[in-house]
Short mmCIF file of N, CA, C and O in Angstrom, two decimals:
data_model
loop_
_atom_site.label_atom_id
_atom_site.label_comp_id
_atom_site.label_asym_id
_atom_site.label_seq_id
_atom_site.Cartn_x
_atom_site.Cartn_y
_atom_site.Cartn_z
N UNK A 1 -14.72 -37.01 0.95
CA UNK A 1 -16.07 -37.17 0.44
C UNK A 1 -16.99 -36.06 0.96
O UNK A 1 -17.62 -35.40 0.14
N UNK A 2 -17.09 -35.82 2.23
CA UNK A 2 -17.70 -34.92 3.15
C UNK A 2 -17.33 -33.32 2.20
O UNK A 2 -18.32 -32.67 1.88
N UNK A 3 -16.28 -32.90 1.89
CA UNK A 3 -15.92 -32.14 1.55
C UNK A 3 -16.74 -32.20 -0.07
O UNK A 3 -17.86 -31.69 -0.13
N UNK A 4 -16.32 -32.63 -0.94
CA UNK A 4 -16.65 -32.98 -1.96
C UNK A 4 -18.87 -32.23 -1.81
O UNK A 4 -19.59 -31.58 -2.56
N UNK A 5 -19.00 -32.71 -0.76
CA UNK A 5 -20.77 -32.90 -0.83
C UNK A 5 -20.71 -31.26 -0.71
O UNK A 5 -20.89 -30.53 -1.69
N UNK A 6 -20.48 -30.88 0.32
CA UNK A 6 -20.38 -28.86 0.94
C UNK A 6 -20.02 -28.39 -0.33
O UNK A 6 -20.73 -27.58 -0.93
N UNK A 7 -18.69 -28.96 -0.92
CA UNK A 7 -18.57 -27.84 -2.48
C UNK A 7 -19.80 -28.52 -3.49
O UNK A 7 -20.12 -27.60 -4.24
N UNK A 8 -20.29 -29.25 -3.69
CA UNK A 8 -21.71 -30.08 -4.47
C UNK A 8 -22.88 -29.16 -4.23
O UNK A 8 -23.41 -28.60 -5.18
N UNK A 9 -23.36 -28.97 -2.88
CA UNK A 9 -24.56 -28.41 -1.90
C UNK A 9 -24.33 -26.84 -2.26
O UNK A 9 -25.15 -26.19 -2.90
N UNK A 10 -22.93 -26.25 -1.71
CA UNK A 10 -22.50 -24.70 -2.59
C UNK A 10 -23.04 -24.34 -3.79
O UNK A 10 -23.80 -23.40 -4.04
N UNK A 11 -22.23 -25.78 -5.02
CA UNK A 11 -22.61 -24.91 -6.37
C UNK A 11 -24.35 -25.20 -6.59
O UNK A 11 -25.01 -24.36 -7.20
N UNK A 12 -24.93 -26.29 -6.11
CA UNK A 12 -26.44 -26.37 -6.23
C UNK A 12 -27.29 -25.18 -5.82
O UNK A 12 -28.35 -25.08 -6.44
N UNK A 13 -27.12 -24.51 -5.16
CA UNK A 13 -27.46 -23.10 -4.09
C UNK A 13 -26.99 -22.06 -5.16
O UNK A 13 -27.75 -21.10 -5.28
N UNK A 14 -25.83 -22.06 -6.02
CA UNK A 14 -25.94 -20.82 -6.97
C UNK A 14 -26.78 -20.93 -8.14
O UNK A 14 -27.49 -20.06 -8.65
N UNK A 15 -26.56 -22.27 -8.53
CA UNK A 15 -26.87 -22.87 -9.41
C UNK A 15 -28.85 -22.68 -9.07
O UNK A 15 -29.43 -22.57 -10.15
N UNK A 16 -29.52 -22.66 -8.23
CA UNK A 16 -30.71 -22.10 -7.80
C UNK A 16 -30.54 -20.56 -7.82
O UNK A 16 -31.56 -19.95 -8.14
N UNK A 17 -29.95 -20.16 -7.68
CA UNK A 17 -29.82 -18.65 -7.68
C UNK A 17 -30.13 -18.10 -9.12
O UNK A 17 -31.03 -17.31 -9.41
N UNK A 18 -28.97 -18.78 -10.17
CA UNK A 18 -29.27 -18.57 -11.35
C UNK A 18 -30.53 -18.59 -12.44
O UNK A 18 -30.79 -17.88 -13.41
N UNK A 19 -31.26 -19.84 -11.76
CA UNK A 19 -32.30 -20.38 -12.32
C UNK A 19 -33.55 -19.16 -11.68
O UNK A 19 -34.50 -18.67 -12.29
N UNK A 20 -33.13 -18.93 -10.35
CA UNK A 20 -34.25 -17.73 -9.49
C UNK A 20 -33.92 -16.39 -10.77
O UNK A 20 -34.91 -15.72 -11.05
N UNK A 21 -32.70 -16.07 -11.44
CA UNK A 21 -32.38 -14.71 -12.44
C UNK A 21 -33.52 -15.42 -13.51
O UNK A 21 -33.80 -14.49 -14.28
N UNK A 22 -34.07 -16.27 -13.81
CA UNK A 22 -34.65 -16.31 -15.37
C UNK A 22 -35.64 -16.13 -15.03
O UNK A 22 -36.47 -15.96 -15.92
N UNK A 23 -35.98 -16.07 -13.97
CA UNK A 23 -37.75 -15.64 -13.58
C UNK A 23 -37.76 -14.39 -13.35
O UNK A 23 -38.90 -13.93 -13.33
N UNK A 24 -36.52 -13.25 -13.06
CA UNK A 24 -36.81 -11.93 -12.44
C UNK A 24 -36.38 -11.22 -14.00
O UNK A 24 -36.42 -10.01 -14.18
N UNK A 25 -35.92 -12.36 -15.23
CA UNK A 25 -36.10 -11.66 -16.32
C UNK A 25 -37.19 -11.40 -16.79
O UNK A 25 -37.67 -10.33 -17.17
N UNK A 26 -37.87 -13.05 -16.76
CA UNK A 26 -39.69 -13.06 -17.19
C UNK A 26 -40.38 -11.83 -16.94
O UNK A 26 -41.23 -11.22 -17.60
N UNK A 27 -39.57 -11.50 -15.32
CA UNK A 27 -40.74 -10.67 -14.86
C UNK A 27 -40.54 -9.06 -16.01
O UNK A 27 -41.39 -8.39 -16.59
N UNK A 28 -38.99 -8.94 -15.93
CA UNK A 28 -38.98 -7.84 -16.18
C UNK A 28 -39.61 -7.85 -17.79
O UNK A 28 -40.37 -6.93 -18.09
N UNK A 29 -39.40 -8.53 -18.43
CA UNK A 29 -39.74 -8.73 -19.95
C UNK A 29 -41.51 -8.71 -19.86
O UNK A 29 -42.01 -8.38 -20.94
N UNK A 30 -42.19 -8.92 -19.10
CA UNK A 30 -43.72 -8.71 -19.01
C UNK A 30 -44.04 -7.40 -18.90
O UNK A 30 -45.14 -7.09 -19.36
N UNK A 31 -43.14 -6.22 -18.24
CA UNK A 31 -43.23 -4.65 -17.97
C UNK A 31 -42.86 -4.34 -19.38
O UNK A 31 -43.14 -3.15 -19.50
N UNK A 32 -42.32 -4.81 -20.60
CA UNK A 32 -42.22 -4.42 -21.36
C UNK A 32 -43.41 -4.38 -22.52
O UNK A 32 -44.32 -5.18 -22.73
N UNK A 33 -43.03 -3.10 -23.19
CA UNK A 33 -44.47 -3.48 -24.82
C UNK A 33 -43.71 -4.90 -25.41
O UNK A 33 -42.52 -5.21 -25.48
N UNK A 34 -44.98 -5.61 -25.82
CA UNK A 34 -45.01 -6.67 -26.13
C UNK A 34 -44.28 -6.60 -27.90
O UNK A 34 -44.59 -5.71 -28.70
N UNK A 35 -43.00 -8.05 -28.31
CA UNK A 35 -42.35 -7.71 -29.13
C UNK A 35 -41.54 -6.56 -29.21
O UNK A 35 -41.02 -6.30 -30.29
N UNK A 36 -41.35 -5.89 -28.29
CA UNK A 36 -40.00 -4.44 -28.58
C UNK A 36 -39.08 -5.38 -28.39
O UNK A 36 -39.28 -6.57 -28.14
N UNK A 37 -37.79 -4.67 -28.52
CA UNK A 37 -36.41 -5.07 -28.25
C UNK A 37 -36.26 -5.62 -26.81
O UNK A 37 -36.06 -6.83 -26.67
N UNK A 38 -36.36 -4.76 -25.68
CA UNK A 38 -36.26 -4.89 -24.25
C UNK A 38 -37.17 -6.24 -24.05
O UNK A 38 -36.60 -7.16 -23.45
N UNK A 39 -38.45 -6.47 -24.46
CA UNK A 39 -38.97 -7.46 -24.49
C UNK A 39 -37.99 -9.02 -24.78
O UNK A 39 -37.89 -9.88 -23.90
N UNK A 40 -37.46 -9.13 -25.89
CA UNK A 40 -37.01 -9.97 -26.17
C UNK A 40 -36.06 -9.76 -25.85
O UNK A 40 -35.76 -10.81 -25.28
N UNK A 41 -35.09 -9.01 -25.77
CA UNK A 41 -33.68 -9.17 -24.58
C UNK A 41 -33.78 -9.66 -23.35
O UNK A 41 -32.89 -10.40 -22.93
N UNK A 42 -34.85 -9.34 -22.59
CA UNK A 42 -35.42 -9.69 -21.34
C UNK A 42 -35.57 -11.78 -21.19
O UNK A 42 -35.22 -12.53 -20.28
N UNK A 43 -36.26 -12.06 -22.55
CA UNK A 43 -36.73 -12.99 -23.09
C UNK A 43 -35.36 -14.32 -23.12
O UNK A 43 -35.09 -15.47 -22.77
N UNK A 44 -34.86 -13.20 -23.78
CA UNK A 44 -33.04 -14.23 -24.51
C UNK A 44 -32.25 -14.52 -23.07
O UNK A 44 -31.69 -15.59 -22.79
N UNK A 45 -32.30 -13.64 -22.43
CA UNK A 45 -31.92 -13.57 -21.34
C UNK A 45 -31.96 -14.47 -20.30
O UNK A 45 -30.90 -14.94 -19.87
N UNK A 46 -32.93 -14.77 -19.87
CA UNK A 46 -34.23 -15.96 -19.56
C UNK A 46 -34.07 -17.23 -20.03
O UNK A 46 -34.18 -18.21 -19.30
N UNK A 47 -33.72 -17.29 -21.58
CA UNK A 47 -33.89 -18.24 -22.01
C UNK A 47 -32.12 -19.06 -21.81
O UNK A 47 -31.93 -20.26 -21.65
N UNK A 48 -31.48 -18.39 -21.85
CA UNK A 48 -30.00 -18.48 -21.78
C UNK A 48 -29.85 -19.08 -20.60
O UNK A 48 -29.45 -20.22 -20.41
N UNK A 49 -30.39 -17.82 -19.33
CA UNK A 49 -30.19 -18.73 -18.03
C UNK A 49 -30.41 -20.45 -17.68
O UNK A 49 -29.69 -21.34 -17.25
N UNK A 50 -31.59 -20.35 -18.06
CA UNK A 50 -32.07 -21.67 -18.41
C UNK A 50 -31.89 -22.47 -19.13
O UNK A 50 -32.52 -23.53 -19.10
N UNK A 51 -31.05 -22.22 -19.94
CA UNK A 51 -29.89 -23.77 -20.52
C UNK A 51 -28.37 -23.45 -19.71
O UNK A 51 -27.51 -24.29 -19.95
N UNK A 52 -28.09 -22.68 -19.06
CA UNK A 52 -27.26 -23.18 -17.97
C UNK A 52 -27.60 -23.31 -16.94
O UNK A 52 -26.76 -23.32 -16.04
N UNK A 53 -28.93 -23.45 -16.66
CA UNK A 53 -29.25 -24.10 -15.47
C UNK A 53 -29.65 -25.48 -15.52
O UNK A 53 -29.82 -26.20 -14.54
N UNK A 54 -29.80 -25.87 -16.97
CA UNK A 54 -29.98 -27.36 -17.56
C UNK A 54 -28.54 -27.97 -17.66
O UNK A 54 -28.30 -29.01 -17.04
N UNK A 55 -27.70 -27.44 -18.31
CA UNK A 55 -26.54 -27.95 -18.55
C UNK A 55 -26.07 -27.92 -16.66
O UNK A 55 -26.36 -28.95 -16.04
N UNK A 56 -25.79 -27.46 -16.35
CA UNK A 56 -24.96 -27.73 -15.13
C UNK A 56 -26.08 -28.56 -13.94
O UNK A 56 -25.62 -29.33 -13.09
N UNK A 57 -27.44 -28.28 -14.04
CA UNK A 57 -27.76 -29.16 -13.11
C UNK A 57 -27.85 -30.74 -13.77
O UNK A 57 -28.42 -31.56 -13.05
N UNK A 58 -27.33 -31.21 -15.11
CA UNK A 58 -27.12 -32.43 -15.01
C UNK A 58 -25.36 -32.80 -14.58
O UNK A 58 -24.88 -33.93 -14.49
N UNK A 59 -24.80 -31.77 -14.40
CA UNK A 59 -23.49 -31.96 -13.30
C UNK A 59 -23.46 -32.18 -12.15
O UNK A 59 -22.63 -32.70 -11.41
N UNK A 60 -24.65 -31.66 -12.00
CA UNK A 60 -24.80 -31.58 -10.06
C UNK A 60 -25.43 -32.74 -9.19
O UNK A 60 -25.41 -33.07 -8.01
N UNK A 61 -26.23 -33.36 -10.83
CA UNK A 61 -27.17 -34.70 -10.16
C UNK A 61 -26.33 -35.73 -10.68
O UNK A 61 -26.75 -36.86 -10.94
N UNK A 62 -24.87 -35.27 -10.87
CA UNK A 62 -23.98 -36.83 -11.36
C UNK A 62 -23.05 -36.49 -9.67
O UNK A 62 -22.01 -37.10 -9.41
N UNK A 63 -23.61 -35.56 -8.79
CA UNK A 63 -23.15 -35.45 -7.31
C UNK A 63 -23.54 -35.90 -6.39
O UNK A 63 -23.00 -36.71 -5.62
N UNK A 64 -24.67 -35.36 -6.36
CA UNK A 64 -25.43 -35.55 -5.18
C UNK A 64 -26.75 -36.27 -5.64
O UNK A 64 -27.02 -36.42 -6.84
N UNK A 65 -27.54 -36.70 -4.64
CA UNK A 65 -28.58 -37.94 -5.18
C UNK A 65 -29.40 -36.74 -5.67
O UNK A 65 -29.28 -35.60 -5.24
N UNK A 66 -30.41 -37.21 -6.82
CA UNK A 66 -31.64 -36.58 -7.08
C UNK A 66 -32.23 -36.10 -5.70
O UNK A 66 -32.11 -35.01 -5.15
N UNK A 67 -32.95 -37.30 -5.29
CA UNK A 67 -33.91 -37.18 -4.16
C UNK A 67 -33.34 -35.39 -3.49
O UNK A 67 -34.14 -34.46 -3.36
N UNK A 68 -32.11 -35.30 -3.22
CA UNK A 68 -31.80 -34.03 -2.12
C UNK A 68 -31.74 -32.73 -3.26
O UNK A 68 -32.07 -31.56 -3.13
N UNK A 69 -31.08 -33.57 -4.60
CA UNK A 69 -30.94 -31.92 -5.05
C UNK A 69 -32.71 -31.49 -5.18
O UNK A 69 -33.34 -30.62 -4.57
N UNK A 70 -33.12 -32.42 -6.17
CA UNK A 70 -34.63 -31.91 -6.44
C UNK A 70 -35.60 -30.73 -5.07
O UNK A 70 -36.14 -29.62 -5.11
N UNK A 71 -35.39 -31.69 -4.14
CA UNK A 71 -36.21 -31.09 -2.63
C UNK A 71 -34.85 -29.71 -2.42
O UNK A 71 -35.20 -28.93 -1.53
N UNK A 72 -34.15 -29.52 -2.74
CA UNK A 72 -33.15 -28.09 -2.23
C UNK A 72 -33.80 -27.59 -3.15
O UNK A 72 -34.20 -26.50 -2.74
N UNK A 73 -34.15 -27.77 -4.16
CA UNK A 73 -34.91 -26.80 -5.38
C UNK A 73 -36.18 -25.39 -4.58
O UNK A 73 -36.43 -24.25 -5.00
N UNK A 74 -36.57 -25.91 -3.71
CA UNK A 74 -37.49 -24.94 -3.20
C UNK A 74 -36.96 -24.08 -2.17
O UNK A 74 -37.64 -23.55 -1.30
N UNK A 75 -35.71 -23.95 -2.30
CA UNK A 75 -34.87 -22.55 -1.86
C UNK A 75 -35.05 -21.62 -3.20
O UNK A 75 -34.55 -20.52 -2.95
N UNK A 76 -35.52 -21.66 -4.38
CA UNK A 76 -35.84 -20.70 -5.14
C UNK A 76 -37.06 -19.58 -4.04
O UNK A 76 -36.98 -18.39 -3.77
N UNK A 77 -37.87 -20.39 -3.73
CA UNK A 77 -38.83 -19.32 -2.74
C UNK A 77 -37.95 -17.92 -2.47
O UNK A 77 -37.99 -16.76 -2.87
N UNK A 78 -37.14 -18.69 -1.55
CA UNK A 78 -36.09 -17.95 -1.00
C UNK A 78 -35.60 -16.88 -1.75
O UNK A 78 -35.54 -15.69 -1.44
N UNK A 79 -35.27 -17.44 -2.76
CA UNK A 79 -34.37 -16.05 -3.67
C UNK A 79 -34.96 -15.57 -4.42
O UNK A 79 -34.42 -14.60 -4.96
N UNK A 80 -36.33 -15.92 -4.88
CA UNK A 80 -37.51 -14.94 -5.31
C UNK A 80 -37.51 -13.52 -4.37
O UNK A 80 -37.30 -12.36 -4.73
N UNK A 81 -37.82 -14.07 -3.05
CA UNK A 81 -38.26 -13.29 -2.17
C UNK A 81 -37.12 -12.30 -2.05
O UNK A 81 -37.60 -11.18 -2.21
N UNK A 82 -35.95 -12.24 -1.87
CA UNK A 82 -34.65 -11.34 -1.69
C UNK A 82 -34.86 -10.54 -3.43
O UNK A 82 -34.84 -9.31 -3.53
N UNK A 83 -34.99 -11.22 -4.36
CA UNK A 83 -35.28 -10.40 -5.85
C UNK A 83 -36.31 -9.46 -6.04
O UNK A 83 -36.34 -8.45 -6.75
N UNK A 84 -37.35 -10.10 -5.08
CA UNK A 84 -38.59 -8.91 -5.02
C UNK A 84 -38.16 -8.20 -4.29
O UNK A 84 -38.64 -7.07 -4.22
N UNK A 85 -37.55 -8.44 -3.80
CA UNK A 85 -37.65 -6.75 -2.35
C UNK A 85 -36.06 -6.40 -3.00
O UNK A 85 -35.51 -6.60 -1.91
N UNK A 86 -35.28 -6.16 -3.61
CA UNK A 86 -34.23 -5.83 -3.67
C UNK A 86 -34.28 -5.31 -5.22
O UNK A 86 -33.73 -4.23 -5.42
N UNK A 87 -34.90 -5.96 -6.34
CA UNK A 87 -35.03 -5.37 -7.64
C UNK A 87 -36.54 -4.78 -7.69
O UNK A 87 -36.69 -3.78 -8.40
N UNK A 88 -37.44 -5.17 -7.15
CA UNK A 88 -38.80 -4.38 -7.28
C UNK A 88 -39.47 -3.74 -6.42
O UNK A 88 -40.50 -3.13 -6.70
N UNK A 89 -38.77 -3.84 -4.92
CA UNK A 89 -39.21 -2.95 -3.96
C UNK A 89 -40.54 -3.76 -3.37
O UNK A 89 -41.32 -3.25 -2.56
N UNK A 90 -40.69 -5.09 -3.91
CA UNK A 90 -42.02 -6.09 -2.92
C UNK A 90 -41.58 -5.83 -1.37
O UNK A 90 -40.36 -5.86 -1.23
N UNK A 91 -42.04 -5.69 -0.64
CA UNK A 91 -42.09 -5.97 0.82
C UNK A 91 -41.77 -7.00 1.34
O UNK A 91 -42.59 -7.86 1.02
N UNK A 92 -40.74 -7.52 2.22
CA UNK A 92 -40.71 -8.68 3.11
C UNK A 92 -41.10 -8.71 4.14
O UNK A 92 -40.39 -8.28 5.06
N UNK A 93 -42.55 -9.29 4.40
CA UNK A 93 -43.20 -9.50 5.50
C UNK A 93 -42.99 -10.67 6.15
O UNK A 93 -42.63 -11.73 5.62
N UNK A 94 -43.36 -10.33 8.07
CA UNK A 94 -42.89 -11.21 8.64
C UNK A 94 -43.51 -12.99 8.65
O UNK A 94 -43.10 -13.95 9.29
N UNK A 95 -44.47 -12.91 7.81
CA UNK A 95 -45.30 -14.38 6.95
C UNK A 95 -44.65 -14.45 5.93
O UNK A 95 -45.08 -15.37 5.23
N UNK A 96 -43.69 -13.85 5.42
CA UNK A 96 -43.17 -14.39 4.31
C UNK A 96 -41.43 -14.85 4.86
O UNK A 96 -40.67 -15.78 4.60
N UNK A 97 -41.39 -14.00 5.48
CA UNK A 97 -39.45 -14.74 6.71
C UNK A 97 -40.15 -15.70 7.03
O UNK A 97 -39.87 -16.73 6.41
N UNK A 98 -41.15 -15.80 7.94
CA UNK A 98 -41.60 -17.15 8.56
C UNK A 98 -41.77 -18.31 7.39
O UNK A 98 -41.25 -19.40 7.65
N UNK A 99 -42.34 -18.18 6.32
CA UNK A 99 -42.62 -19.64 5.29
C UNK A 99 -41.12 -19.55 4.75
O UNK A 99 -40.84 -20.60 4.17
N UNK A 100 -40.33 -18.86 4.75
CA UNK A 100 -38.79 -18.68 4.18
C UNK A 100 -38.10 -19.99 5.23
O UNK A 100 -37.62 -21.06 4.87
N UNK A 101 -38.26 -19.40 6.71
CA UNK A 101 -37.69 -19.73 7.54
C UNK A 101 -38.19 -21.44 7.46
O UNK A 101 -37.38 -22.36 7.60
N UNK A 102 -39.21 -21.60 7.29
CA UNK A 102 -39.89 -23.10 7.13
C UNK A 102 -39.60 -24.06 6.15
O UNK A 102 -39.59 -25.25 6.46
N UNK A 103 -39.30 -23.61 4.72
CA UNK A 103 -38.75 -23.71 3.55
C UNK A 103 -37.13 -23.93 3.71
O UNK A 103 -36.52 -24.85 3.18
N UNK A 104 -36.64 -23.06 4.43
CA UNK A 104 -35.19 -23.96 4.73
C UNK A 104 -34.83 -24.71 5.88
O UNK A 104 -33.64 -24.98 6.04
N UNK A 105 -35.78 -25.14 6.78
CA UNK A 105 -35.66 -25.75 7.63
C UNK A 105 -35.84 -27.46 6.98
O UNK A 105 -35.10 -28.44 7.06
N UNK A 106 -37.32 -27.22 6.29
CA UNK A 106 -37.46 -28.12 5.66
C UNK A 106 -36.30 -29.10 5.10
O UNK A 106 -35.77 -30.12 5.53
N UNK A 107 -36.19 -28.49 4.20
CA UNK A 107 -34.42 -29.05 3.21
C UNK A 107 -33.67 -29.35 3.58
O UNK A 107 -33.10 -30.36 3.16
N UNK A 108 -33.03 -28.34 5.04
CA UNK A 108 -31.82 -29.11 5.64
C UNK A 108 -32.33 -29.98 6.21
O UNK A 108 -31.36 -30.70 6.44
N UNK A 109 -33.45 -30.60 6.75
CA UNK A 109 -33.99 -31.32 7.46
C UNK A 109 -33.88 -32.92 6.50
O UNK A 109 -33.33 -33.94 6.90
N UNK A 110 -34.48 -32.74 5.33
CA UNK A 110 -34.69 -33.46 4.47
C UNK A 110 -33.07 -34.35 4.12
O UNK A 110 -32.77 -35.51 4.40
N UNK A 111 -32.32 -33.41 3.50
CA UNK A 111 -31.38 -33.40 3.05
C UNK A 111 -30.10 -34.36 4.17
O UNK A 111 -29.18 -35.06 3.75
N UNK A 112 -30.42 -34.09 5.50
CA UNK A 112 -29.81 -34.86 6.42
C UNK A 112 -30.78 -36.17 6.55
O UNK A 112 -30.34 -36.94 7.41
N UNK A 113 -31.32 -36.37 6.28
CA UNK A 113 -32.32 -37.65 6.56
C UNK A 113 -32.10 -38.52 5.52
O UNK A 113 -32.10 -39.74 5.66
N UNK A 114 -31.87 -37.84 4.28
CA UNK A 114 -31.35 -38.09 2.58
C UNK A 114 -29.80 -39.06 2.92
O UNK A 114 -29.53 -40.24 2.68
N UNK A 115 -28.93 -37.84 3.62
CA UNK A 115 -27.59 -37.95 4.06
C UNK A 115 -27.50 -39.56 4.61
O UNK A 115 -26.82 -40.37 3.99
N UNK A 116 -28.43 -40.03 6.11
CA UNK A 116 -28.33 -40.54 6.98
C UNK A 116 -28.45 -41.89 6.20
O UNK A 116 -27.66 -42.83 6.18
N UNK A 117 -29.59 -41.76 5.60
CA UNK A 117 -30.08 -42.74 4.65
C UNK A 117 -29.51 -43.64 3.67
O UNK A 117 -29.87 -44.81 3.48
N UNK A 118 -28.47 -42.92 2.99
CA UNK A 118 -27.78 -43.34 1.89
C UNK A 118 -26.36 -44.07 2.87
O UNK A 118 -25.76 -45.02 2.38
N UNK A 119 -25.97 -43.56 4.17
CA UNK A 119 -24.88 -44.24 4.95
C UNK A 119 -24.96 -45.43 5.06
O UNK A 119 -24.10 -46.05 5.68
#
Protein backbone atom coordinates (compact mmCIF):
# COMPACT_ATOMS: atom_id res chain seq x y z
CA UNK A 1 0.00 0.00 0.00
CA UNK A 2 2.84 2.34 1.25
CA UNK A 3 4.42 1.73 -2.00
CA UNK A 4 1.45 2.12 -4.13
CA UNK A 5 0.99 5.96 -2.32
CA UNK A 6 5.17 7.10 -3.29
CA UNK A 7 4.35 5.83 -6.99
CA UNK A 8 0.57 7.91 -6.57
CA UNK A 9 2.53 11.16 -4.81
CA UNK A 10 5.44 10.65 -7.93
CA UNK A 11 2.94 10.70 -10.79
CA UNK A 12 0.84 13.70 -8.95
CA UNK A 13 4.25 15.86 -8.87
CA UNK A 14 4.60 15.32 -12.79
CA UNK A 15 1.33 15.44 -13.35
CA UNK A 16 1.77 19.27 -11.60
CA UNK A 17 4.63 19.74 -13.67
CA UNK A 18 2.61 19.28 -16.74
CA UNK A 19 -0.21 21.42 -15.78
CA UNK A 20 2.91 24.20 -14.59
CA UNK A 21 3.87 23.62 -19.06
CA UNK A 22 0.24 25.14 -19.94
CA UNK A 23 0.92 28.26 -18.19
CA UNK A 24 4.62 28.77 -19.60
CA UNK A 25 2.66 28.24 -22.98
CA UNK A 26 0.04 31.05 -22.04
CA UNK A 27 2.92 32.90 -21.30
CA UNK A 28 4.70 32.33 -24.36
CA UNK A 29 1.53 32.73 -26.66
CA UNK A 30 0.95 36.43 -24.99
CA UNK A 31 4.71 37.49 -26.58
CA UNK A 32 3.10 36.65 -29.63
CA UNK A 33 1.02 39.12 -32.37
CA UNK A 34 -2.29 38.43 -31.48
CA UNK A 35 -4.10 35.60 -33.89
CA UNK A 36 -0.68 34.64 -35.86
CA UNK A 37 0.11 31.08 -36.07
CA UNK A 38 2.74 30.97 -33.05
CA UNK A 39 -0.09 32.52 -31.15
CA UNK A 40 -2.39 29.79 -31.52
CA UNK A 41 0.14 26.98 -31.49
CA UNK A 42 1.23 28.38 -28.22
CA UNK A 43 -2.65 28.37 -27.45
CA UNK A 44 -3.35 24.50 -28.73
CA UNK A 45 -0.60 23.68 -26.86
CA UNK A 46 -1.94 24.91 -23.56
CA UNK A 47 -5.02 23.76 -24.29
CA UNK A 48 -3.92 20.07 -24.88
CA UNK A 49 -1.86 20.12 -21.72
CA UNK A 50 -4.80 20.77 -19.93
CA UNK A 51 -7.00 17.97 -20.92
CA UNK A 52 -4.24 15.74 -19.85
CA UNK A 53 -3.96 17.22 -16.89
CA UNK A 54 -7.86 16.69 -16.53
CA UNK A 55 -7.89 13.29 -17.78
CA UNK A 56 -5.18 11.88 -15.57
CA UNK A 57 -5.81 13.92 -12.51
CA UNK A 58 -9.19 12.12 -12.31
CA UNK A 59 -6.74 8.92 -12.08
CA UNK A 60 -4.86 10.26 -9.42
CA UNK A 61 -7.91 11.29 -7.18
CA UNK A 62 -9.27 7.54 -7.68
CA UNK A 63 -5.54 7.26 -5.44
CA UNK A 64 -4.98 9.32 -3.16
CA UNK A 65 -7.65 11.35 -1.08
CA UNK A 66 -8.71 14.71 -2.64
CA UNK A 67 -8.03 16.57 0.55
CA UNK A 68 -3.85 15.77 -0.11
CA UNK A 69 -3.84 15.79 -3.83
CA UNK A 70 -5.76 19.22 -4.07
CA UNK A 71 -3.29 20.97 -1.15
CA UNK A 72 0.05 19.25 -3.24
CA UNK A 73 -1.44 21.39 -6.05
CA UNK A 74 0.51 24.46 -4.77
CA UNK A 75 3.85 22.92 -5.68
CA UNK A 76 2.92 24.53 -9.09
CA UNK A 77 4.53 27.81 -7.27
CA UNK A 78 7.40 25.76 -7.32
CA UNK A 79 7.67 24.90 -10.90
CA UNK A 80 6.56 28.24 -12.09
CA UNK A 81 9.48 29.53 -10.36
CA UNK A 82 12.26 26.91 -11.93
CA UNK A 83 10.22 27.87 -15.61
CA UNK A 84 10.85 31.50 -15.02
CA UNK A 85 14.36 31.41 -14.34
CA UNK A 86 15.22 28.60 -16.70
CA UNK A 87 12.89 29.54 -19.93
CA UNK A 88 12.74 33.40 -19.31
CA UNK A 89 15.71 34.29 -17.40
CA UNK A 90 13.21 35.73 -14.15
CA UNK A 91 15.57 35.80 -11.24
CA UNK A 92 15.38 33.50 -8.21
CA UNK A 93 15.51 35.48 -5.28
CA UNK A 94 16.26 34.53 -1.90
CA UNK A 95 12.20 35.59 -0.88
CA UNK A 96 11.20 33.63 -3.46
CA UNK A 97 13.50 30.03 -2.24
CA UNK A 98 12.23 31.11 1.09
CA UNK A 99 8.09 31.15 0.15
CA UNK A 100 9.24 27.96 -2.17
CA UNK A 101 10.85 26.52 0.82
CA UNK A 102 7.47 27.30 2.92
CA UNK A 103 5.17 26.04 0.16
CA UNK A 104 6.75 22.64 0.40
CA UNK A 105 7.07 22.38 3.82
CA UNK A 106 3.60 23.18 4.02
CA UNK A 107 2.30 20.03 1.90
CA UNK A 108 4.50 17.59 3.25
CA UNK A 109 3.36 18.75 6.45
CA UNK A 110 -0.25 18.62 5.46
CA UNK A 111 -0.10 15.58 3.52
CA UNK A 112 1.34 13.56 6.64
CA UNK A 113 -1.36 14.84 8.92
CA UNK A 114 -3.83 13.80 5.79
CA UNK A 115 -1.72 10.36 6.00
CA UNK A 116 -2.06 10.05 9.95
CA UNK A 117 -5.61 10.87 9.76
CA UNK A 118 -7.06 8.53 7.37
CA UNK A 119 -5.01 5.49 9.63
Amino acid sequence: MKQLNIKSYMLLHVLFMVYSLSGVMSKLAAGQTFFSSRFFAYYCVSIFLMGVYAICWQQIIKRLSLLTAFSSKAVTVVWGMLWGAVLFQEKITLGKVVGAMFVLLGIVLFVQADGEASS
